[in-house]
Amino acid sequence: MKKAKIQGMASLLLLLAMLLTLLPAAHGAEPFQFKLGNEQLISTYHSLIAGKKVGLVTNQSGVDSQGRSTIDKLAEDPEIKLTALYGPEHGIDGQAKAGEYVESYTHPTLGIPVYSLYGQTRRPTEDMLKDVDVLLFDVQDIGARSYTYISTLNYCMVAAQKYDKPIIVLDRPNPLGGETVEGPVMEDPFITFVGVDNLPMAHGMTVGELARFFNRKIGAKLTVVPMKGYTRSMIFQDTGLSWMQTSPNIPDIDSVFGYMATGMGEGTGIYQADQFKWIGGKGIDAQRFADQLNQAGLPGVIFNPENRGTAGGVRLQITDYHAFNPAKTGIFALAIAHKMNNFKVPKSDSVVVMFDKIMGTARMGQWIEQNREPQEIANLYNSGLQRFKEERKQYLIYGNFPESPRLITPITVWVDDRSVPFDRAPYIDSHDRVMVPLRAIVEALGATVDWDASNSQITVRKGNALSRFTVGSTTALFKGVEKTMDTSPVILGDRTMVPARFVAESVGASVNWDGQNQKVLIRAK
């Protein structure tokens, strides 16, 4: 009874807080109004694209809160020149089937190229970017690691870095919200286009936050135009936006929430139907399957038994979208189904099977094959999940209150009040250190550098000061004294990236970080 009263009071307070946000703000200030990144670009950050040739990665989901296409808005903008469009899987109109090859073509009314990023190439080529000053990304994601739109974002960032093009991500909501983070974290051997980075199944990040996370490995000249009035606790229904079908099998919000809950059984015979609203397979007793799932303590959902031909299964009835955990539900469903029909678990050998690509690990298949209890499986991947949650904190943009986040701009490095030019953009790594190209920072500090390829060792000299760093090692030598750093130099592409602070301090410079303006300020003299 006391618990019910407390829950009732909490609901009342939440309702009151929501009502207060609708009232006029005090002292003439305007209350927060939700705005997408594409709306913020036009209203507040237009200077980012003014006078430039613009390329846009988008599809039919790239619309503003009024349903108006970003393509049309940019095409009509007299201050910019829209020179190219790029479409992800399913094409720029979202009509192609999953996995279907998509051709490039010329836009019938704009007369500009529409390059397919799901045809001959999945990365923009140098030729595709030759007539572009800045690349924009405006595509709605659904919050699942295996949904390939975020892989296209990653590949576009890699291309932007390679061909020295700035990339701007116009942020959009994670429809599942920013608090549901679940599933095994992708292991490096299983990274593919259906799992492009070390993310769990449900990452709980917006595309802008994902771009910042991806950039720890890429080092692109990345700017994120944030949403206004967005909070981590908001699911799509809280934004007031209308859902725009993102792909042929995701026509509505129930398909979004059902995607991971029903669609992870690739190659097992346990499959989804009715656009991710049903899960089952042959040899499954529908009533027994429903009973066991309903008894598993999964929040926010009821499982209703339903046979489809010779297959038994359940239809999902989501009762609380905030509480519902799609990835955990999908893992429980597979584990329980295996106990019923003992399906053959696909295994990777010389070729990684799709099941393992989606799971991000071969261990999930092993645990299911061992008939481990669903909660035991969740406990087994939990340590890796907790490490990811800690790592992702530094890449998050939004909190729990409807603030208007600042523009997330590229990091710059200043030595004695002069900006250091780099041919690869600085980025913040997973240890919260700003990483910069080795030779450029050393020369800006008035020092010299020697590279020992046989030992992957970097020696930096300035006057009598000598320091030595090793790629992949946290141990360094500062003026003859061995020190332990909390990060290490890495090689990305053809560039050696080093922690700016440690290199600068090793030759006697002082270093400060201006987080508000994303600046590293170094005094070398």
Coordinates of C-alpha atoms in Angstrom, one line a residue:
M1 CA 0.0 0.0 0.0
K2 CA 2.8 2.4 0.9
K3 CA 4.6 1.6 -2.3
A4 CA 1.5 2.3 -4.4
K5 CA 1.1 5.7 -2.6
I6 CA 4.7 6.6 -3.3
Q7 CA 4.4 5.6 -7.0
G8 CA 1.1 7.6 -7.2
M9 CA 2.8 10.6 -5.7
A10 CA 5.8 10.3 -8.1
S11 CA 3.4 10.1 -11.1
L12 CA 1.6 13.2 -9.8
L13 CA 4.9 15.1 -9.4
L14 CA 6.0 14.1 -12.9
L15 CA 2.6 15.3 -14.4
L16 CA 3.0 18.6 -12.5
A17 CA 6.5 19.1 -13.8
M18 CA 5.3 18.5 -17.4
L19 CA 2.5 21.0 -16.9
L20 CA 4.9 23.6 -15.6
T21 CA 7.0 23.3 -18.7
L22 CA 3.9 24.4 -20.7
L23 CA 3.4 27.6 -18.7
P24 CA 5.0 30.9 -19.8
A25 CA 8.4 31.2 -18.2
A26 CA 9.1 33.9 -15.6
H27 CA 10.6 37.3 -16.5
G28 CA 9.8 37.1 -20.1
A29 CA 12.0 34.1 -20.9
E30 CA 10.7 31.6 -23.3
P31 CA 10.0 28.0 -22.1
F32 CA 12.0 25.3 -23.8
Q33 CA 10.7 24.2 -27.1
F34 CA 11.8 20.9 -28.7
K35 CA 13.8 21.4 -31.9
L36 CA 15.6 18.9 -34.0
G37 CA 19.2 19.4 -35.1
N38 CA 18.1 20.2 -38.7
E39 CA 15.9 23.0 -37.3
Q40 CA 18.7 24.3 -35.1
L41 CA 21.0 24.4 -38.1
I42 CA 18.7 26.7 -40.0
S43 CA 17.6 28.9 -37.1
T44 CA 20.8 29.1 -35.0
Y45 CA 23.9 27.6 -36.7
H46 CA 23.4 28.6 -40.3
S47 CA 26.8 30.1 -40.4
L48 CA 28.2 26.6 -40.5
I49 CA 27.0 26.1 -44.0
A50 CA 26.6 29.7 -45.4
G51 CA 28.5 30.3 -48.6
K52 CA 29.4 26.6 -48.9
K53 CA 28.8 23.7 -51.3
V54 CA 26.9 21.1 -49.2
G55 CA 26.6 17.4 -49.5
L56 CA 23.7 15.7 -47.5
V57 CA 23.5 12.1 -46.3
T58 CA 19.8 11.5 -45.7
N59 CA 16.6 9.6 -46.7
Q60 CA 12.9 10.0 -46.3
S61 CA 13.3 10.2 -42.5
G62 CA 15.3 13.5 -42.8
V63 CA 12.5 15.9 -42.1
D64 CA 11.8 18.6 -39.6
S65 CA 9.1 18.6 -36.9
Q66 CA 6.6 19.8 -39.6
G67 CA 7.5 17.0 -41.9
R68 CA 9.4 19.2 -44.3
S69 CA 12.4 17.5 -46.0
T70 CA 15.9 18.7 -45.2
I71 CA 16.6 18.2 -48.9
D72 CA 14.0 20.8 -49.9
K73 CA 15.0 23.3 -47.2
L74 CA 18.7 23.2 -48.3
A75 CA 17.8 23.2 -52.0
E76 CA 15.8 26.4 -51.5
D77 CA 18.5 28.1 -49.3
P78 CA 20.0 31.0 -51.3
E79 CA 23.1 31.2 -49.2
I80 CA 24.3 27.6 -49.9
K81 CA 24.7 25.3 -52.8
L82 CA 23.4 21.8 -52.4
T83 CA 25.7 19.8 -54.7
A84 CA 25.2 16.1 -53.8
L85 CA 22.9 13.7 -51.9
Y86 CA 23.9 10.3 -50.4
G87 CA 21.5 7.5 -49.5
P88 CA 22.0 4.7 -46.9
E89 CA 20.6 1.2 -47.1
H90 CA 17.0 1.2 -48.5
G91 CA 17.9 4.2 -50.7
I92 CA 17.2 7.9 -50.3
D93 CA 13.4 7.2 -50.5
G94 CA 13.6 4.2 -48.1
Q95 CA 11.8 1.9 -50.5
A96 CA 14.5 -0.8 -51.3
K97 CA 14.2 -4.0 -49.3
A98 CA 16.7 -5.0 -46.7
G99 CA 20.1 -5.9 -48.3
E100 CA 18.9 -4.9 -51.7
Y101 CA 21.5 -3.3 -54.0
V102 CA 20.8 0.4 -54.6
E103 CA 22.0 2.3 -57.7
S104 CA 23.2 5.9 -57.9
Y105 CA 21.4 8.3 -60.1
T106 CA 20.8 12.0 -60.9
H107 CA 18.0 13.7 -59.0
P108 CA 15.1 14.4 -61.4
T109 CA 14.4 17.9 -60.3
L110 CA 17.6 19.1 -58.6
G111 CA 19.9 17.8 -61.3
I112 CA 22.5 16.8 -58.7
P113 CA 24.0 13.3 -58.1
V114 CA 22.3 11.0 -55.6
Y115 CA 25.1 8.6 -54.6
S116 CA 24.2 5.2 -53.2
L117 CA 26.0 4.2 -50.1
Y118 CA 24.5 0.7 -50.4
G119 CA 25.6 -0.2 -53.9
Q120 CA 29.1 -0.3 -55.4
T121 CA 30.5 1.3 -52.3
R122 CA 29.3 1.9 -48.7
R123 CA 31.8 4.7 -48.1
P124 CA 31.8 8.0 -50.0
T125 CA 34.7 8.0 -52.5
E126 CA 37.0 10.9 -53.2
D127 CA 35.1 11.5 -56.5
M128 CA 31.7 11.6 -54.6
L129 CA 33.1 14.3 -52.3
K130 CA 35.0 16.4 -54.8
D131 CA 32.3 19.0 -55.2
V132 CA 31.5 19.3 -51.4
D133 CA 32.9 21.7 -48.9
V134 CA 31.0 20.2 -45.9
L135 CA 29.1 16.9 -45.5
L136 CA 25.8 16.9 -43.5
F137 CA 24.2 13.8 -41.9
D138 CA 20.5 13.8 -41.2
V139 CA 19.0 10.3 -40.8
Q140 CA 16.7 8.9 -38.1
D141 CA 18.2 6.0 -36.2
I142 CA 16.2 3.4 -34.1
G143 CA 18.6 2.9 -31.2
A144 CA 19.9 -0.6 -32.2
R145 CA 23.6 -1.4 -32.9
S146 CA 22.7 -3.6 -35.9
Y147 CA 20.6 -1.0 -37.7
T148 CA 22.9 0.1 -40.5
Y149 CA 22.2 3.8 -40.7
I150 CA 24.7 4.3 -37.9
S151 CA 27.2 2.2 -39.8
T152 CA 26.7 4.6 -42.7
L153 CA 27.4 7.5 -40.3
N154 CA 30.6 5.8 -39.2
Y155 CA 31.7 5.2 -42.8
C156 CA 30.9 8.8 -43.8
M157 CA 33.1 10.0 -40.9
V158 CA 36.0 7.8 -42.1
A159 CA 35.6 9.2 -45.6
A160 CA 35.4 12.8 -44.3
Q161 CA 38.6 12.3 -42.4
K162 CA 40.4 10.7 -45.3
Y163 CA 39.5 13.4 -47.8
D164 CA 39.7 16.3 -45.3
K165 CA 36.0 17.3 -45.4
P166 CA 34.3 18.6 -42.2
I167 CA 31.2 16.6 -41.3
I168 CA 28.2 18.0 -39.4
V169 CA 25.7 15.6 -37.7
L170 CA 22.2 17.1 -37.3
D171 CA 21.1 15.4 -34.1
R172 CA 17.9 13.4 -33.7
P173 CA 16.3 11.5 -30.8
N174 CA 17.1 8.0 -29.9
P175 CA 13.5 6.6 -30.1
L176 CA 14.1 4.1 -27.3
G177 CA 15.4 6.9 -25.1
G178 CA 18.9 7.5 -23.6
E179 CA 18.6 5.3 -20.5
T180 CA 18.1 1.8 -22.0
V181 CA 21.6 0.4 -22.5
E182 CA 21.6 -3.4 -22.9
G183 CA 23.2 -6.4 -24.4
P184 CA 26.7 -7.8 -25.0
V185 CA 29.2 -5.2 -26.2
M186 CA 30.5 -5.8 -29.7
E187 CA 33.9 -7.6 -29.8
D188 CA 36.5 -6.5 -32.3
P189 CA 36.6 -9.7 -34.4
F190 CA 32.9 -9.4 -35.1
I191 CA 32.8 -5.8 -36.2
T192 CA 31.1 -5.5 -39.6
F193 CA 28.5 -3.3 -41.3
V194 CA 25.8 -4.6 -39.0
G195 CA 27.8 -3.8 -35.9
V196 CA 30.4 -1.1 -36.7
D197 CA 31.9 -0.3 -33.3
N198 CA 32.2 -1.6 -29.7
L199 CA 28.6 -0.8 -28.8
P200 CA 26.0 -3.0 -26.9
M201 CA 22.9 -4.0 -28.7
A202 CA 21.0 -1.0 -27.3
H203 CA 23.4 1.9 -26.9
G204 CA 21.1 4.6 -25.6
M205 CA 22.8 7.3 -27.6
T206 CA 21.6 9.8 -30.2
V207 CA 23.3 9.9 -33.6
G208 CA 25.2 13.0 -32.5
E209 CA 26.5 11.2 -29.4
L210 CA 27.3 8.1 -31.5
A211 CA 29.3 10.3 -33.8
R212 CA 31.4 11.6 -30.9
F213 CA 31.9 8.0 -29.7
F214 CA 32.9 6.9 -33.2
N215 CA 35.3 9.8 -33.5
R216 CA 37.6 8.4 -30.7
K217 CA 38.9 6.0 -33.4
I218 CA 38.4 8.2 -36.5
G219 CA 39.5 11.8 -35.8
A220 CA 37.2 13.5 -38.3
K221 CA 36.5 17.2 -38.2
L222 CA 33.2 16.6 -36.5
T223 CA 30.5 19.1 -35.5
V224 CA 27.3 18.0 -33.8
V225 CA 24.3 20.4 -34.1
P226 CA 22.3 19.4 -31.0
M227 CA 18.6 19.3 -30.4
K228 CA 16.9 21.8 -28.1
G229 CA 14.7 20.7 -25.2
Y230 CA 15.8 17.0 -25.4
T231 CA 16.5 14.9 -22.3
R232 CA 17.9 11.4 -21.8
S233 CA 14.6 10.1 -20.4
M234 CA 12.6 11.0 -23.4
I235 CA 11.4 8.3 -25.8
F236 CA 10.2 9.2 -29.2
Q237 CA 6.6 9.6 -28.1
D238 CA 7.7 12.4 -25.7
T239 CA 9.1 14.6 -28.4
G240 CA 5.7 15.3 -30.1
L241 CA 7.2 14.3 -33.5
S242 CA 5.3 12.0 -35.9
W243 CA 7.1 8.8 -36.8
M244 CA 8.4 8.7 -40.4
Q245 CA 8.9 5.2 -41.7
T246 CA 12.7 4.7 -41.6
S247 CA 12.7 1.5 -43.7
P248 CA 10.1 -0.9 -45.2
N249 CA 9.9 -3.0 -42.0
I250 CA 9.9 -0.1 -39.6
P251 CA 6.6 1.7 -40.4
D252 CA 5.6 2.6 -36.8
I253 CA 6.9 3.0 -33.3
D254 CA 5.9 -0.5 -32.2
S255 CA 8.2 -1.9 -34.9
V256 CA 11.0 0.3 -33.6
F257 CA 10.5 -1.1 -30.0
G258 CA 10.1 -4.7 -31.3
Y259 CA 13.2 -4.7 -33.6
M260 CA 15.7 -6.1 -31.1
A261 CA 13.0 -8.0 -29.1
T262 CA 12.0 -10.2 -32.0
G263 CA 14.7 -9.9 -34.7
M264 CA 17.9 -11.4 -33.3
G265 CA 17.4 -15.0 -34.2
E266 CA 19.1 -15.0 -37.6
G267 CA 19.8 -18.5 -38.8
T268 CA 18.2 -20.2 -35.7
G269 CA 14.7 -20.8 -37.1
I270 CA 13.3 -18.4 -34.4
Y271 CA 12.2 -15.4 -36.5
Q272 CA 10.2 -12.2 -36.4
A273 CA 6.9 -11.5 -38.3
D274 CA 4.4 -8.7 -38.7
Q275 CA 7.2 -6.1 -38.8
F276 CA 8.9 -7.1 -35.5
K277 CA 5.7 -7.5 -33.5
W278 CA 5.7 -11.3 -33.3
I279 CA 8.5 -13.9 -32.5
G280 CA 8.4 -17.7 -32.8
G281 CA 9.2 -20.7 -34.8
K282 CA 8.5 -24.4 -35.5
G283 CA 8.4 -26.7 -32.5
I284 CA 7.4 -23.9 -30.2
D285 CA 4.3 -24.3 -28.0
A286 CA 2.7 -20.8 -28.2
Q287 CA 1.0 -21.0 -24.8
R288 CA 4.0 -22.4 -23.0
F289 CA 6.3 -19.8 -24.6
A290 CA 3.9 -17.0 -23.6
D291 CA 3.7 -18.3 -20.0
Q292 CA 7.4 -18.6 -19.5
L293 CA 8.1 -15.1 -21.0
N294 CA 5.3 -13.6 -18.9
Q295 CA 6.8 -15.2 -15.8
A296 CA 10.4 -13.9 -16.6
G297 CA 9.8 -10.5 -15.0
L298 CA 10.5 -8.5 -18.2
P299 CA 9.1 -5.0 -17.6
G300 CA 6.6 -3.1 -19.8
V301 CA 5.4 -6.0 -22.0
I302 CA 2.8 -8.8 -22.1
F303 CA 3.3 -11.8 -24.4
N304 CA 0.2 -13.1 -26.1
P305 CA 0.3 -16.7 -27.5
E306 CA -0.2 -16.7 -31.3
N307 CA 0.3 -19.5 -33.9
R308 CA 1.4 -18.6 -37.4
G309 CA 0.8 -21.6 -39.6
T310 CA 3.0 -24.4 -38.2
A311 CA 5.0 -22.0 -36.1
G312 CA 4.2 -21.2 -32.5
G313 CA 5.0 -17.9 -31.0
V314 CA 4.0 -14.7 -29.1
R315 CA 2.8 -11.3 -30.1
L316 CA 4.3 -8.4 -28.1
Q317 CA 1.9 -6.1 -26.3
I318 CA 4.0 -3.2 -25.0
T319 CA 2.3 -1.7 -22.0
D320 CA 5.0 0.7 -20.8
Y321 CA 7.4 2.0 -23.4
H322 CA 9.6 3.7 -20.9
A323 CA 10.1 0.5 -18.9
F324 CA 10.3 -1.9 -21.8
N325 CA 13.8 -3.3 -22.6
P326 CA 13.9 -4.5 -26.2
A327 CA 17.4 -6.1 -26.2
K328 CA 17.0 -7.9 -23.0
T329 CA 13.6 -9.2 -24.1
G330 CA 15.1 -10.5 -27.3
I331 CA 17.8 -12.4 -25.4
F332 CA 15.3 -13.9 -23.0
A333 CA 13.1 -14.9 -25.9
L334 CA 15.9 -16.8 -27.7
A335 CA 17.1 -18.5 -24.5
I336 CA 13.6 -19.7 -23.6
A337 CA 12.9 -20.8 -27.2
H338 CA 16.1 -22.9 -27.3
K339 CA 14.9 -24.8 -24.2
M340 CA 11.7 -25.6 -26.1
N341 CA 12.8 -26.7 -29.5
N342 CA 16.6 -27.1 -29.1
F343 CA 17.3 -25.1 -32.3
K344 CA 20.7 -25.4 -33.9
V345 CA 22.8 -22.4 -32.9
P346 CA 24.8 -21.0 -35.9
K347 CA 28.6 -21.0 -35.4
S348 CA 31.4 -19.0 -37.0
D349 CA 34.5 -20.6 -38.3
S350 CA 36.5 -19.1 -41.2
V351 CA 33.4 -17.0 -42.0
V352 CA 31.5 -15.1 -39.3
V353 CA 27.9 -16.1 -39.4
M354 CA 25.2 -13.4 -39.3
F355 CA 24.0 -14.6 -35.9
D356 CA 27.3 -13.8 -34.3
K357 CA 27.5 -10.5 -36.2
I358 CA 24.3 -9.4 -34.7
M359 CA 25.2 -10.7 -31.2
G360 CA 28.7 -9.1 -31.5
T361 CA 30.2 -12.2 -29.9
A362 CA 30.3 -16.0 -30.3
R363 CA 29.8 -16.4 -26.6
M364 CA 26.1 -15.6 -26.7
G365 CA 25.5 -18.6 -29.0
Q366 CA 27.5 -20.8 -26.6
W367 CA 25.5 -19.7 -23.6
I368 CA 22.2 -20.3 -25.4
E369 CA 23.4 -23.7 -26.5
Q370 CA 24.3 -24.6 -23.0
N371 CA 20.7 -23.8 -22.0
R372 CA 21.8 -21.3 -19.4
E373 CA 19.0 -19.4 -17.7
P374 CA 18.2 -16.0 -19.4
Q375 CA 19.1 -14.0 -16.3
E376 CA 22.4 -15.9 -16.0
I377 CA 23.2 -14.9 -19.6
A378 CA 22.4 -11.2 -18.8
N379 CA 24.7 -11.5 -15.7
L380 CA 27.5 -12.9 -17.9
Y381 CA 27.7 -9.9 -20.2
N382 CA 27.0 -7.3 -17.5
S383 CA 30.6 -6.5 -16.7
G384 CA 31.4 -5.5 -20.3
L385 CA 28.1 -3.5 -20.4
Q386 CA 29.1 -1.6 -17.2
R387 CA 32.5 -0.7 -18.7
F388 CA 30.8 0.6 -21.8
K389 CA 28.4 2.7 -19.7
E390 CA 31.3 4.3 -18.0
E391 CA 33.2 4.9 -21.2
R392 CA 30.2 6.5 -23.0
K393 CA 29.7 9.2 -20.4
Q394 CA 32.3 11.5 -22.0
Y395 CA 30.5 11.4 -25.3
L396 CA 27.0 12.2 -24.1
I397 CA 25.5 15.6 -25.0
Y398 CA 22.2 15.6 -23.1
G399 CA 21.3 15.3 -19.4
N400 CA 18.0 14.9 -17.5
F401 CA 16.8 18.5 -17.9
P402 CA 15.6 20.2 -21.1
E403 CA 18.6 22.4 -21.6
S404 CA 19.7 23.8 -24.9
P405 CA 23.2 22.1 -25.3
R406 CA 26.0 24.0 -26.9
L407 CA 27.2 23.3 -30.4
I408 CA 29.7 20.4 -30.2
T409 CA 32.6 21.8 -32.3
P410 CA 35.9 20.4 -33.5
I411 CA 38.8 20.4 -31.0
T412 CA 41.5 23.0 -31.6
V413 CA 45.0 23.2 -30.2
W414 CA 46.7 26.5 -29.5
V415 CA 50.4 26.9 -28.8
D416 CA 51.4 30.3 -27.5
D417 CA 48.2 31.8 -28.9
R418 CA 48.6 30.4 -32.3
S419 CA 46.3 27.7 -33.7
V420 CA 48.1 24.5 -34.7
P421 CA 47.0 23.2 -38.2
F422 CA 46.5 19.4 -38.3
D423 CA 45.9 17.1 -41.3
R424 CA 44.0 14.8 -39.0
A425 CA 41.5 16.3 -36.5
P426 CA 42.2 16.0 -32.8
Y427 CA 39.8 13.8 -30.8
I428 CA 39.1 12.8 -27.2
D429 CA 40.0 9.1 -26.6
S430 CA 38.3 6.7 -24.2
H431 CA 40.6 7.9 -21.4
D432 CA 39.4 11.5 -21.8
R433 CA 42.7 12.6 -23.3
V434 CA 43.0 14.8 -26.4
M435 CA 44.9 13.0 -29.1
V436 CA 46.7 14.9 -31.8
P437 CA 49.0 14.1 -34.8
L438 CA 52.5 13.5 -33.5
R439 CA 54.7 15.5 -35.9
A440 CA 52.5 18.6 -36.1
I441 CA 52.3 19.1 -32.3
V442 CA 56.0 18.4 -31.8
E443 CA 57.0 21.0 -34.4
A444 CA 54.5 23.5 -32.9
L445 CA 56.3 23.1 -29.6
G446 CA 59.6 23.9 -31.2
A447 CA 60.9 20.3 -30.7
T448 CA 62.1 17.6 -32.9
V449 CA 60.9 14.0 -33.2
D450 CA 62.5 10.7 -34.2
W451 CA 60.6 7.6 -35.0
D452 CA 61.9 4.1 -34.5
A453 CA 59.7 1.8 -36.6
S454 CA 61.3 -1.4 -35.3
N455 CA 60.2 -0.7 -31.7
S456 CA 57.3 1.7 -32.5
Q457 CA 59.1 4.3 -30.3
I458 CA 58.8 8.0 -30.5
T459 CA 61.6 10.2 -29.2
V460 CA 60.9 13.9 -28.6
R461 CA 63.7 16.4 -28.0
K462 CA 63.8 20.1 -27.1
G463 CA 67.0 21.5 -25.8
N464 CA 68.1 19.2 -22.9
A465 CA 64.7 17.7 -22.5
L466 CA 64.2 14.3 -24.0
S467 CA 61.1 12.1 -23.7
R468 CA 60.2 8.7 -25.2
F469 CA 56.8 7.2 -25.9
T470 CA 55.8 3.8 -27.3
V471 CA 52.8 3.1 -29.4
G472 CA 50.3 1.1 -27.4
S473 CA 52.1 1.5 -24.1
T474 CA 51.2 3.7 -21.1
T475 CA 54.8 3.7 -20.0
A476 CA 56.9 6.8 -21.1
L477 CA 60.2 8.4 -20.3
F478 CA 60.2 12.0 -19.2
K479 CA 63.7 13.5 -18.8
G480 CA 65.1 10.2 -17.9
V481 CA 62.3 9.3 -15.4
E482 CA 59.9 6.5 -16.2
K483 CA 56.3 7.6 -15.9
T484 CA 52.9 5.8 -16.3
M485 CA 50.2 7.6 -18.3
D486 CA 46.5 6.8 -18.3
T487 CA 46.5 6.5 -22.2
S488 CA 48.9 5.6 -24.9
P489 CA 49.9 6.7 -28.5
V490 CA 48.1 4.9 -31.3
I491 CA 48.4 4.6 -35.0
L492 CA 45.2 5.6 -36.9
G493 CA 45.5 5.1 -40.7
D494 CA 48.8 6.7 -41.6
R495 CA 49.1 9.0 -38.6
T496 CA 50.6 8.5 -35.2
M497 CA 48.3 10.1 -32.6
V498 CA 49.7 11.1 -29.2
P499 CA 48.2 12.6 -26.0
A500 CA 48.7 16.4 -26.3
R501 CA 49.1 17.0 -22.6
F502 CA 51.8 14.4 -22.0
V503 CA 53.8 15.3 -25.0
A504 CA 53.7 19.0 -24.2
E505 CA 54.5 18.6 -20.5
S506 CA 57.4 16.3 -21.4
V507 CA 59.2 19.2 -23.0
G508 CA 58.4 21.7 -20.2
A509 CA 55.2 23.3 -21.6
S510 CA 52.1 24.0 -19.5
V511 CA 48.7 22.8 -20.7
N512 CA 45.1 23.9 -20.0
W513 CA 41.8 22.6 -21.3
D514 CA 39.0 25.0 -22.3
G515 CA 36.1 22.6 -22.3
Q516 CA 33.5 25.3 -23.1
N517 CA 35.3 26.1 -26.4
Q518 CA 36.9 22.7 -27.0
K519 CA 40.4 24.2 -26.9
V520 CA 43.8 22.8 -25.7
L521 CA 45.8 25.9 -24.6
I522 CA 49.6 25.3 -24.4
R523 CA 52.3 27.6 -23.2
A524 CA 55.6 26.5 -24.6
K525 CA 57.7 29.6 -24.1

